[in-house]
CSV table of C-alpha atoms in Angstrom, one decimal:
chain,number,residue,atom,x,y,z
G,1,MET,CA,2.6,5.6,-8.0
G,2,TYR,CA,5.9,3.7,-8.1
G,3,ALA,CA,6.2,3.9,-11.8
G,4,ARG,CA,5.4,7.7,-11.7
G,5,SER,CA,8.2,8.2,-9.2
G,6,LEU,CA,10.6,6.4,-11.5
G,7,LEU,CA,9.9,8.9,-14.2
G,8,ASN,CA,11.6,11.7,-12.3
G,9,THR,CA,14.5,10.0,-10.5
G,10,PRO,CA,18.0,9.0,-11.6
G,11,ARG,CA,18.2,5.9,-9.4
G,12,LEU,CA,16.1,3.3,-7.6
G,13,ILE,CA,17.1,2.4,-4.0
G,14,ILE,CA,15.8,-0.9,-2.6
G,15,ARG,CA,16.2,-1.9,1.0
G,16,ALA,CA,15.9,-5.6,1.8
G,17,PRO,CA,15.4,-6.3,5.6
G,18,GLY,CA,17.9,-8.7,7.2
G,19,GLU,CA,16.8,-12.2,8.2
G,20,GLY,CA,18.1,-13.9,11.3
G,21,SER,CA,21.6,-12.7,11.9
G,22,ALA,CA,22.0,-11.5,8.3
G,23,PRO,CA,22.2,-7.7,8.0
G,24,ALA,CA,19.8,-5.6,5.9
G,25,ARG,CA,21.0,-4.9,2.4
G,26,ARG,CA,20.7,-1.8,0.3
G,27,TYR,CA,20.8,-1.9,-3.5
G,28,GLU,CA,21.1,1.2,-5.6
G,29,LEU,CA,20.3,0.9,-9.3
G,30,GLN,CA,21.0,3.6,-11.9
G,31,LEU,CA,18.0,4.3,-14.1
G,32,PRO,CA,18.1,5.3,-17.8
G,33,ALA,CA,18.2,9.1,-18.3
G,34,ASP,CA,15.4,8.8,-20.9
G,35,SER,CA,12.1,8.0,-19.2
G,36,ALA,CA,10.1,8.1,-22.5
G,37,PRO,CA,9.8,4.3,-22.8
G,38,LEU,CA,8.4,4.0,-19.3
G,39,ALA,CA,6.0,6.8,-19.9
G,40,ALA,CA,4.8,5.1,-23.1
G,41,VAL,CA,4.2,1.8,-21.3
G,42,MET,CA,2.3,3.6,-18.6
G,43,THR,CA,0.2,5.4,-21.2
G,44,ASP,CA,-0.5,2.1,-23.0
G,45,CYS,CA,-1.6,0.5,-19.8
G,46,GLY,CA,-3.9,3.4,-18.9
G,47,VAL,CA,-1.8,4.5,-15.9
G,48,PRO,CA,-1.9,8.4,-15.6
G,49,LEU,CA,1.6,10.0,-15.7
G,50,GLN,CA,0.5,12.4,-12.9
G,51,SER,CA,-1.7,11.9,-9.8
G,52,ALA,CA,-2.5,14.3,-7.0
G,53,SER,CA,-2.5,11.4,-4.5
G,54,ASP,CA,1.2,10.9,-5.1
G,55,ALA,CA,2.0,14.1,-3.1
G,56,THR,CA,0.5,12.7,0.0
G,57,TYR,CA,1.9,9.1,-0.4
G,58,ASP,CA,4.3,8.0,2.4
G,59,PRO,CA,5.9,4.7,1.2
G,60,ASN,CA,6.4,3.5,4.8
G,61,ILE,CA,4.1,0.7,5.7
G,62,SER,CA,3.2,0.8,9.4
G,63,VAL,CA,3.6,-2.2,11.6
G,64,VAL,CA,0.1,-2.6,12.9
G,65,THR,CA,-0.8,-4.9,15.8
G,66,TRP,CA,-4.5,-5.6,15.6
G,67,ASP,CA,-6.8,-6.3,18.6
G,68,ARG,CA,-9.2,-7.6,16.1
G,69,PRO,CA,-7.9,-8.1,12.5
G,70,PRO,CA,-10.0,-6.9,9.6
G,71,GLN,CA,-12.6,-9.3,8.4
G,72,MET,CA,-11.3,-10.5,5.1
G,73,GLY,CA,-13.4,-12.9,3.1
G,74,VAL,CA,-14.1,-13.4,-0.6
G,75,PRO,CA,-14.5,-10.0,-2.2
G,76,SER,CA,-17.9,-9.2,-3.7
G,77,PRO,CA,-17.9,-8.8,-6.6
G,78,MET,CA,-15.0,-11.1,-7.1
G,79,PRO,CA,-12.1,-9.4,-8.9
G,80,SER,CA,-11.4,-10.9,-12.3
G,81,VAL,CA,-7.8,-11.5,-11.2
G,82,THR,CA,-6.0,-14.1,-9.2
G,83,SER,CA,-4.2,-11.6,-7.0
G,84,ALA,CA,-4.9,-8.0,-5.9
G,85,ASP,CA,-3.6,-5.6,-3.3
G,86,ALA,CA,-4.6,-2.3,-1.9
G,87,LEU,CA,-2.5,0.3,-0.1
G,88,ILE,CA,-4.6,2.1,2.5
G,89,ARG,CA,-4.0,4.9,5.0
G,90,CYS,CA,-6.3,5.4,8.0
G,91,ASP,CA,-6.5,7.4,11.2
G,92,VAL,CA,-7.6,5.7,14.4
G,93,ASP,CA,-9.9,6.9,17.1
G,94,ALA,CA,-9.5,6.3,20.8
G,95,GLY,CA,-11.0,2.8,20.6
G,96,GLY,CA,-8.6,1.8,17.8
G,97,ARG,CA,-11.2,1.9,15.1
G,98,PRO,CA,-9.9,2.9,11.6
G,99,GLN,CA,-11.3,6.2,10.5
G,100,ASN,CA,-11.0,8.5,7.4
G,101,CYS,CA,-9.5,5.6,5.4
G,102,VAL,CA,-8.1,6.5,2.0
G,103,LEU,CA,-7.2,4.2,-0.9
G,104,LEU,CA,-3.6,5.2,-2.0
G,105,ASP,CA,-3.1,2.5,-4.6
G,106,GLU,CA,-4.9,-0.5,-6.0
G,107,GLN,CA,-3.3,-3.2,-8.1
G,108,PRO,CA,-4.5,-4.1,-10.6
G,109,ALA,CA,-6.0,-0.7,-11.1
G,110,ARG,CA,-9.8,-0.5,-11.2
G,111,SER,CA,-10.1,-4.2,-10.2
G,112,GLY,CA,-12.6,-3.3,-7.4
G,113,PHE,CA,-10.4,-4.8,-4.7
G,114,GLY,CA,-9.6,-1.3,-3.3
G,115,ARG,CA,-13.2,-0.6,-2.4
G,116,TYR,CA,-13.5,-4.0,-0.8
G,117,ALA,CA,-10.3,-3.5,1.2
G,118,LEU,CA,-11.5,-0.1,2.4
G,119,ARG,CA,-14.7,-1.7,3.8
G,120,ALA,CA,-12.7,-4.6,5.3
G,121,VAL,CA,-10.0,-2.5,7.1
G,122,ARG,CA,-12.8,-0.6,8.9
G,123,THR,CA,-13.9,-3.9,10.6
G,124,GLY,CA,-10.6,-4.2,12.5
G,125,ARG,CA,-9.5,-2.7,15.8
G,126,VAL,CA,-5.9,-1.5,16.2
G,127,ARG,CA,-3.9,-2.1,19.4
G,128,GLN,CA,-0.5,-0.7,18.4
G,129,ILE,CA,1.1,1.2,15.5
G,130,ASP,CA,4.8,0.8,15.0
G,131,GLY,CA,5.2,-0.8,18.4
G,132,GLY,CA,3.6,2.0,20.4
G,133,PRO,CA,0.1,2.3,21.9
G,134,ILE,CA,-2.4,4.1,19.7
G,135,GLN,CA,-3.1,7.8,20.1
G,136,PRO,CA,-6.4,9.2,18.9
G,137,GLY,CA,-5.8,10.7,15.4
G,138,ALA,CA,-2.7,8.6,14.8
G,139,THR,CA,-2.2,7.4,11.2
G,140,PHE,CA,-1.2,4.1,9.8
G,141,THR,CA,-0.6,2.8,6.3
G,142,THR,CA,-1.2,-0.9,5.5
G,143,ARG,CA,-1.3,-3.1,2.5
G,144,MET,CA,-4.2,-5.6,2.1
G,145,THR,CA,-3.6,-8.5,-0.3
G,146,PHE,CA,-6.0,-11.0,-1.9
G,147,ASN,CA,-4.8,-14.2,-3.5
G,148,VAL,CA,-7.0,-16.8,-5.2
G,149,GLN,CA,-5.5,-20.3,-4.6
G,150,GLY,CA,-6.3,-23.5,-6.4
């Protein structure tokens, strides 16, 4: 989804949060006017140049405070990669249980980690979203990451 958004924009804006007393930083990078090379790389990698899910994607990751964190173990089947992540959006019910979860992105694509992450996130219970108490029907977006060590 990030690469697709770069196909149609003249610049990339990156915000780096501040650490300690250092202020946040904002970087603005001008992108080449010709996006054909990026489109060619995406095509060669099997990444579609258009996706209906991009229209509903909100890049803001929610700050979720869990009453019970999702139960993450070793994915089954094990992805054939050393690292994978999934971007997931869920609603919550009155008890803080994730509902109606949707996989927004999976890297690497088609690694199987997205399906595993969807099952895992449903095992958690949410206490707060972005610092406030949960409201039934509230929505959050979270990134789940898997790294093989050693």
